[in-house]
mmCIF file of C-alpha atoms in Angstrom:
data_model
loop_
_atom_site.group_PDB
_atom_site.id
_atom_site.type_symbol
_atom_site.label_atom_id
_atom_site.label_comp_id
_atom_site.label_asym_id
_atom_site.label_seq_id
_atom_site.Cartn_x
_atom_site.Cartn_y
_atom_site.Cartn_z
ATOM 1 C CA PRO A 105 56.650 -7.394 -103.573
ATOM 2 C CA THR A 106 55.566 -6.446 -99.827
ATOM 3 C CA LEU A 107 52.268 -6.705 -98.596
ATOM 4 C CA VAL A 108 50.307 -3.934 -97.335
ATOM 5 C CA PRO A 109 48.007 -4.761 -94.788
ATOM 6 C CA ASN A 110 44.096 -3.464 -95.574
ATOM 7 C CA ALA A 111 44.112 -0.245 -93.382
ATOM 8 C CA PRO A 112 39.572 -1.210 -93.314
ATOM 9 C CA THR A 113 40.430 -4.707 -92.580
ATOM 10 C CA THR A 114 41.978 -4.254 -89.339
ATOM 11 C CA PHE A 115 39.747 -0.917 -87.889
ATOM 12 C CA SER A 116 36.900 -3.895 -88.036
ATOM 13 C CA LEU A 117 38.554 -6.525 -86.494
ATOM 14 C CA GLN A 118 39.552 -4.025 -83.096
ATOM 15 C CA HIS A 119 36.015 -2.807 -83.425
ATOM 16 C CA SER A 120 34.642 -5.919 -83.393
ATOM 17 C CA ARG A 121 36.882 -6.585 -80.345
ATOM 18 C CA PHE A 122 36.053 -4.277 -78.494
ATOM 19 C CA GLN A 123 32.165 -4.842 -78.821
ATOM 20 C CA LEU A 124 32.583 -8.246 -77.422
ATOM 21 C CA LEU A 125 34.586 -6.677 -74.392
ATOM 22 C CA VAL A 126 31.243 -4.417 -73.641
ATOM 23 C CA VAL A 127 28.736 -7.203 -73.762
ATOM 24 C CA THR A 128 31.185 -9.428 -71.868
ATOM 25 C CA SER A 129 31.549 -6.770 -69.146
ATOM 26 C CA THR A 130 27.568 -5.871 -69.196
ATOM 27 C CA MET A 131 26.907 -9.822 -68.339
ATOM 28 C CA ALA A 132 29.262 -10.148 -65.980
ATOM 29 C CA ARG A 133 27.792 -6.900 -64.409
ATOM 30 C CA LEU A 134 24.546 -8.583 -64.447
ATOM 31 C CA THR A 135 25.120 -11.419 -63.392
ATOM 32 C CA SER A 136 26.760 -10.132 -60.083
ATOM 33 C CA LEU A 137 23.770 -8.112 -59.814
ATOM 34 C CA LEU A 138 21.200 -11.054 -59.526
ATOM 35 C CA LEU A 139 23.314 -13.076 -57.251
ATOM 36 C CA VAL A 140 22.910 -10.317 -54.687
ATOM 37 C CA SER A 141 19.756 -9.912 -55.404
ATOM 38 C CA ALA A 142 18.725 -14.112 -55.179
ATOM 39 C CA LEU A 143 21.182 -13.972 -51.958
ATOM 40 C CA GLY A 144 19.537 -11.194 -50.453
ATOM 41 C CA ALA A 145 15.423 -12.710 -51.040
ATOM 42 C CA SER A 146 16.651 -15.804 -49.535
ATOM 43 C CA ALA A 147 18.104 -14.107 -46.624
ATOM 44 C CA ALA A 148 14.858 -12.217 -46.418
ATOM 45 C CA PHE A 149 12.620 -15.099 -45.988
ATOM 46 C CA THR A 150 15.201 -17.668 -43.854
ATOM 47 C CA PRO A 151 13.192 -17.911 -40.643
ATOM 48 C CA ALA A 152 15.163 -16.279 -38.010
ATOM 49 C CA SER A 153 16.653 -18.667 -35.321
ATOM 50 C CA LYS A 154 15.323 -18.269 -32.069
ATOM 51 C CA ALA A 155 17.435 -17.824 -29.094
ATOM 52 C CA PRO A 156 16.494 -19.765 -25.823
ATOM 53 C CA LEU A 157 14.565 -17.047 -23.603
ATOM 54 C CA ALA A 158 15.606 -16.727 -19.610
ATOM 55 C CA ILE A 159 13.501 -18.108 -17.091
ATOM 56 C CA ARG A 160 13.525 -15.317 -14.044
ATOM 57 C CA SER A 161 13.486 -16.980 -10.599
ATOM 58 C CA THR A 162 10.670 -15.715 -8.524
ATOM 59 C CA GLU A 163 12.271 -17.298 -5.472
ATOM 60 C CA LEU A 164 12.361 -14.719 -2.726
ATOM 61 C CA LYS A 165 15.329 -13.744 -0.900
ATOM 62 C CA GLU A 166 16.409 -11.342 2.021
ATOM 63 C CA SER A 167 20.043 -10.718 0.153
ATOM 64 C CA PHE A 168 17.793 -9.417 -2.692
ATOM 65 C CA GLY A 169 20.102 -11.913 -5.095
ATOM 66 C CA PHE A 170 23.255 -9.477 -4.287
ATOM 67 C CA ASP A 171 26.337 -12.314 -4.534
ATOM 68 C CA PHE A 172 28.120 -10.168 -1.625
ATOM 69 C CA ALA A 173 25.144 -10.014 0.752
ATOM 70 C CA GLU A 174 24.746 -12.368 3.661
ATOM 71 C CA ASP A 175 23.352 -15.482 3.561
ATOM 72 C CA GLN A 176 20.497 -15.951 6.164
ATOM 73 C CA ALA A 177 20.177 -19.532 5.874
ATOM 74 C CA GLU A 178 23.648 -19.434 7.431
ATOM 75 C CA ASN A 179 23.545 -16.588 9.925
ATOM 76 C CA VAL A 180 19.591 -16.920 10.754
ATOM 77 C CA PRO A 181 18.567 -20.176 13.214
ATOM 78 C CA THR A 182 15.999 -22.101 10.802
ATOM 79 C CA VAL A 183 13.264 -21.706 13.491
ATOM 80 C CA MET A 184 13.391 -17.792 13.175
ATOM 81 C CA LEU A 185 13.091 -17.643 9.483
ATOM 82 C CA GLY A 186 10.041 -15.853 8.119
ATOM 83 C CA GLU A 187 7.755 -13.600 9.881
ATOM 84 C CA ALA A 188 5.718 -15.834 11.108
ATOM 85 C CA ASN A 189 8.312 -17.829 12.487
ATOM 86 C CA TYR A 190 10.015 -14.867 13.932
ATOM 87 C CA LYS A 191 7.032 -13.742 15.892
ATOM 88 C CA GLN A 192 6.470 -16.714 17.601
ATOM 89 C CA TRP A 193 10.212 -17.084 18.495
ATOM 90 C CA VAL A 194 10.330 -13.764 20.405
ATOM 91 C CA GLY A 195 6.880 -14.468 21.904
ATOM 92 C CA GLU A 196 8.120 -17.530 23.284
ATOM 93 C CA ASN A 197 11.989 -16.408 24.258
ATOM 94 C CA ILE A 198 11.253 -12.429 25.152
ATOM 95 C CA ASP A 199 9.153 -11.513 27.393
ATOM 96 C CA ASN A 200 7.307 -8.196 27.377
ATOM 97 C CA SER A 201 8.887 -7.678 23.250
ATOM 98 C CA PHE A 202 7.547 -4.662 21.321
ATOM 99 C CA LEU A 203 6.472 -6.672 18.406
ATOM 100 C CA ASN A 204 4.287 -9.061 20.111
ATOM 101 C CA ARG A 205 3.476 -6.456 23.085
ATOM 102 C CA GLN A 206 -0.467 -5.975 23.756
ATOM 103 C CA TYR A 207 -1.794 -2.940 25.548
ATOM 104 C CA ASP A 208 -2.792 -3.807 28.899
ATOM 105 C CA VAL A 209 -6.519 -2.006 29.578
ATOM 106 C CA ILE A 210 -7.169 -3.379 33.043
ATOM 107 C CA LYS A 211 -3.971 -2.565 34.365
ATOM 108 C CA ARG A 212 -4.470 0.730 32.699
ATOM 109 C CA VAL A 213 -7.293 1.580 33.863
ATOM 110 C CA ARG A 214 -6.952 0.393 37.411
ATOM 111 C CA GLU A 215 -3.355 2.781 37.118
ATOM 112 C CA LEU A 216 -5.832 5.642 35.893
ATOM 113 C CA ASP A 217 -8.678 4.703 38.849
ATOM 114 C CA LEU A 218 -11.192 5.193 35.901
ATOM 115 C CA LEU A 219 -14.130 3.585 37.936
ATOM 116 C CA GLY A 220 -13.442 5.986 40.688
ATOM 117 C CA LEU A 221 -13.796 8.594 38.394
ATOM 118 C CA THR A 222 -17.140 7.460 36.635
ATOM 119 C CA ALA A 223 -18.679 6.995 40.224
ATOM 120 C CA GLU A 224 -17.398 10.325 41.256
ATOM 121 C CA TYR A 225 -18.673 12.401 38.266
ATOM 122 C CA GLY A 226 -21.988 10.178 38.400
ATOM 123 C CA ILE A 227 -22.020 9.135 35.319
ATOM 124 C CA LEU A 228 -23.964 6.163 35.870
ATOM 125 C CA SER A 229 -26.655 7.856 37.086
ATOM 126 C CA LYS A 230 -26.884 10.788 34.879
ATOM 127 C CA LEU A 231 -27.058 8.412 32.265
ATOM 128 C CA GLU A 232 -29.849 6.525 33.876
ATOM 129 C CA LYS A 233 -31.534 10.271 34.256
ATOM 130 C CA ASN A 234 -31.371 10.233 30.113
ATOM 131 C CA GLY A 235 -33.067 7.110 29.776
ATOM 132 C CA VAL A 236 -30.069 4.930 29.519
ATOM 133 C CA ASP A 237 -30.264 1.433 32.241
ATOM 134 C CA LEU A 238 -29.840 -1.990 31.762
ATOM 135 C CA ALA A 239 -32.809 -2.648 30.663
ATOM 136 C CA THR A 240 -31.917 -0.374 27.854
ATOM 137 C CA LEU A 241 -28.816 -2.116 27.466
ATOM 138 C CA GLU A 242 -29.915 -5.252 26.960
ATOM 139 C CA SER A 243 -32.637 -4.555 24.610
ATOM 140 C CA LEU A 244 -29.557 -3.399 22.263
ATOM 141 C CA LEU A 245 -27.631 -6.422 22.161
ATOM 142 C CA PRO A 246 -30.125 -8.484 19.698
ATOM 143 C CA ALA A 247 -29.859 -4.963 17.242
ATOM 144 C CA ILE A 248 -25.709 -5.492 18.009
ATOM 145 C CA GLU A 249 -25.395 -9.159 17.259
ATOM 146 C CA GLU A 250 -27.884 -8.564 14.324
ATOM 147 C CA LEU A 251 -25.201 -5.652 12.629
ATOM 148 C CA GLY A 252 -22.189 -8.103 13.045
ATOM 149 C CA LEU A 253 -20.368 -5.983 15.502
ATOM 150 C CA LEU A 254 -19.183 -8.451 17.923
ATOM 151 C CA SER A 255 -18.027 -10.486 14.953
ATOM 152 C CA THR A 256 -16.318 -7.286 13.203
ATOM 153 C CA ALA A 257 -14.836 -6.830 16.888
ATOM 154 C CA GLY A 258 -13.482 -10.435 17.356
ATOM 155 C CA LYS A 259 -11.900 -10.066 14.141
ATOM 156 C CA ASN A 260 -10.202 -7.091 14.915
ATOM 157 C CA GLN A 261 -8.549 -7.623 18.588
ATOM 158 C CA GLN A 262 -5.144 -6.576 17.810
ATOM 159 C CA LEU A 263 -6.636 -3.269 16.248
ATOM 160 C CA LEU A 264 -8.975 -2.292 19.018
ATOM 161 C CA ILE A 265 -6.448 -3.285 21.753
ATOM 162 C CA ASN A 266 -3.527 -1.992 20.683
ATOM 163 C CA GLY A 267 -5.341 0.786 18.510
ATOM 164 C CA LEU A 268 -8.257 2.307 19.766
ATOM 165 C CA ALA A 269 -8.242 1.198 23.195
ATOM 166 C CA PRO A 270 -4.983 3.558 24.188
ATOM 167 C CA LEU A 271 -6.490 6.250 23.024
ATOM 168 C CA ALA A 272 -9.967 5.853 24.861
ATOM 169 C CA VAL A 273 -8.394 4.704 27.902
ATOM 170 C CA GLU A 274 -5.140 7.390 28.209
ATOM 171 C CA GLY A 275 -8.231 10.512 27.307
ATOM 172 C CA ALA A 276 -10.771 8.882 29.929
ATOM 173 C CA PRO A 277 -9.241 11.110 32.404
ATOM 174 C CA LEU A 278 -9.965 14.447 30.078
ATOM 175 C CA LEU A 279 -13.158 13.004 28.453
ATOM 176 C CA LEU A 280 -14.812 11.815 31.643
ATOM 177 C CA PRO A 281 -15.811 15.856 33.208
ATOM 178 C CA VAL A 282 -16.606 16.566 29.832
ATOM 179 C CA ILE A 283 -19.160 13.665 29.117
ATOM 180 C CA ALA A 284 -20.635 14.149 32.697
ATOM 181 C CA GLY A 285 -21.102 17.848 31.731
ATOM 182 C CA ALA A 286 -22.955 16.990 28.523
ATOM 183 C CA LEU A 287 -25.021 14.205 30.448
ATOM 184 C CA GLU A 288 -26.519 16.966 32.821
ATOM 185 C CA VAL A 289 -27.658 19.287 30.142
ATOM 186 C CA GLY A 290 -29.202 15.917 27.591
ATOM 187 C CA PRO A 291 -29.269 15.635 24.190
ATOM 188 C CA PRO A 292 -28.835 19.434 22.918
ATOM 189 C CA ALA A 293 -25.456 19.292 24.419
ATOM 190 C CA PHE A 294 -24.538 16.574 21.784
ATOM 191 C CA PHE A 295 -26.067 18.573 18.833
ATOM 192 C CA LEU A 296 -23.800 21.558 19.876
ATOM 193 C CA ALA A 297 -21.431 19.371 19.824
ATOM 194 C CA ALA A 298 -21.524 17.649 16.903
ATOM 195 C CA ALA A 299 -22.544 21.265 15.281
ATOM 196 C CA ALA A 300 -19.094 22.671 17.158
ATOM 197 C CA PHE A 301 -17.088 19.850 15.373
ATOM 198 C CA ALA A 302 -18.891 19.846 11.965
ATOM 199 C CA GLY A 303 -18.635 23.908 11.827
ATOM 200 C CA ALA A 304 -14.538 23.273 12.286
ATOM 201 C CA GLU A 305 -14.070 21.112 9.795
ATOM 202 C CA GLY A 306 -15.617 23.532 7.501
ATOM 203 C CA GLY A 307 -13.912 26.316 8.575
ATOM 204 C CA LEU A 308 -10.452 24.242 7.739
ATOM 205 C CA ILE A 309 -12.086 23.644 4.297
ATOM 206 C CA SER A 310 -12.991 26.560 3.272
ATOM 207 C CA ASN A 311 -10.272 28.542 4.447
ATOM 208 C CA HIS A 312 -7.693 26.231 2.702
ATOM 209 C CA VAL A 313 -5.416 26.102 6.338
ATOM 210 C CA GLU A 314 -2.432 24.157 5.797
ATOM 211 C CA ILE A 315 -0.552 23.008 8.668
ATOM 212 C CA PRO A 316 2.807 25.077 8.956
ATOM 213 C CA PHE A 317 6.147 23.995 8.176
ATOM 214 C CA VAL A 318 4.263 21.107 6.287
ATOM 215 C CA GLY A 319 2.133 22.132 3.813
ATOM 216 C CA LEU A 320 -0.505 19.554 4.100
ATOM 217 C CA PRO A 321 -4.046 20.815 4.220
ATOM 218 C CA ALA A 322 -5.042 20.715 7.939
ATOM 219 C CA SER A 323 -8.806 19.811 7.258
ATOM 220 C CA VAL A 324 -7.321 16.271 6.114
ATOM 221 C CA LEU A 325 -5.054 15.490 8.943
ATOM 222 C CA VAL A 326 -7.187 17.334 11.637
ATOM 223 C CA GLY A 327 -10.976 16.186 10.102
ATOM 224 C CA LEU A 328 -9.672 12.282 11.170
ATOM 225 C CA LEU A 329 -10.741 13.483 14.577
ATOM 226 C CA LEU A 330 -13.378 16.124 13.903
ATOM 227 C CA VAL A 331 -15.467 13.899 10.976
ATOM 228 C CA PRO A 332 -15.443 11.115 13.622
ATOM 229 C CA LEU A 333 -16.193 13.445 16.719
ATOM 230 C CA THR A 334 -19.135 14.949 14.639
ATOM 231 C CA VAL A 335 -20.531 11.518 14.078
ATOM 232 C CA VAL A 336 -20.677 10.077 17.612
ATOM 233 C CA SER A 337 -21.882 13.276 19.129
ATOM 234 C CA GLY A 338 -24.605 13.622 16.905
ATOM 235 C CA GLY A 339 -25.627 9.996 16.955
ATOM 236 C CA ALA A 340 -25.436 10.319 20.823
ATOM 237 C CA GLY A 341 -27.798 12.976 20.614
ATOM 238 C CA VAL A 342 -30.218 11.215 18.702
ATOM 239 C CA VAL A 343 -29.815 8.166 20.458
ATOM 240 C CA LEU A 344 -30.541 10.181 24.016
ATOM 241 C CA SER A 345 -33.295 11.573 22.655
ATOM 242 C CA GLY A 346 -35.108 8.706 21.815
ATOM 243 C CA LEU A 347 -34.451 7.094 25.217
ATOM 244 C CA LYS A 348 -35.223 9.875 27.440
ATOM 245 C CA LYS A 349 -37.920 9.357 29.300
#
């Protein structure tokens, strides 16, 4: 007789195989997930490798470090490299160079005949009339030394010779007659001049005057001249008031 398979038994066997396949697939996914998590955690706590730090050179070059620029060591003699060496070389090899040129005070005083103008306007006699004589000047020398003015002047020779001396010497032909007239009047003339300079500066500030075509405040630029003139004029008036006999 032909055997007929039992239907319930076959269904139970297929169901068991399906459950085994599901369990195996789930375990495989969990294993993969755990493996990825472990790799990520190990990578997170692994110290990063330190790349070597590039050390920048602090060497100064006139070529600015560009390869296409000229090398000064090849084109310039060694004795001229550096500012100090260059100035020394120019001073030794080039006469009357602009780099090391100094304002010749004595020559310009002689050319402008400032001593003759001083005598012509009677500056010395008018100073003596206001109490400024040789004895007074000698008495001021210790005070000048105590204030350190002589040492300061010695340390700033270049500034005095090339900066202030040209202004004083070149402007002396115009200033001497004005100074002579002020000395003739006495201390009030200097106080009046100080008040005029201060008033001009105050007017520029209060009216917000600007220099045309530039837009800069005139009180700043013109003040570089007006403020020192105010101080010098007022100081001269105070000194003459104390010295006048």
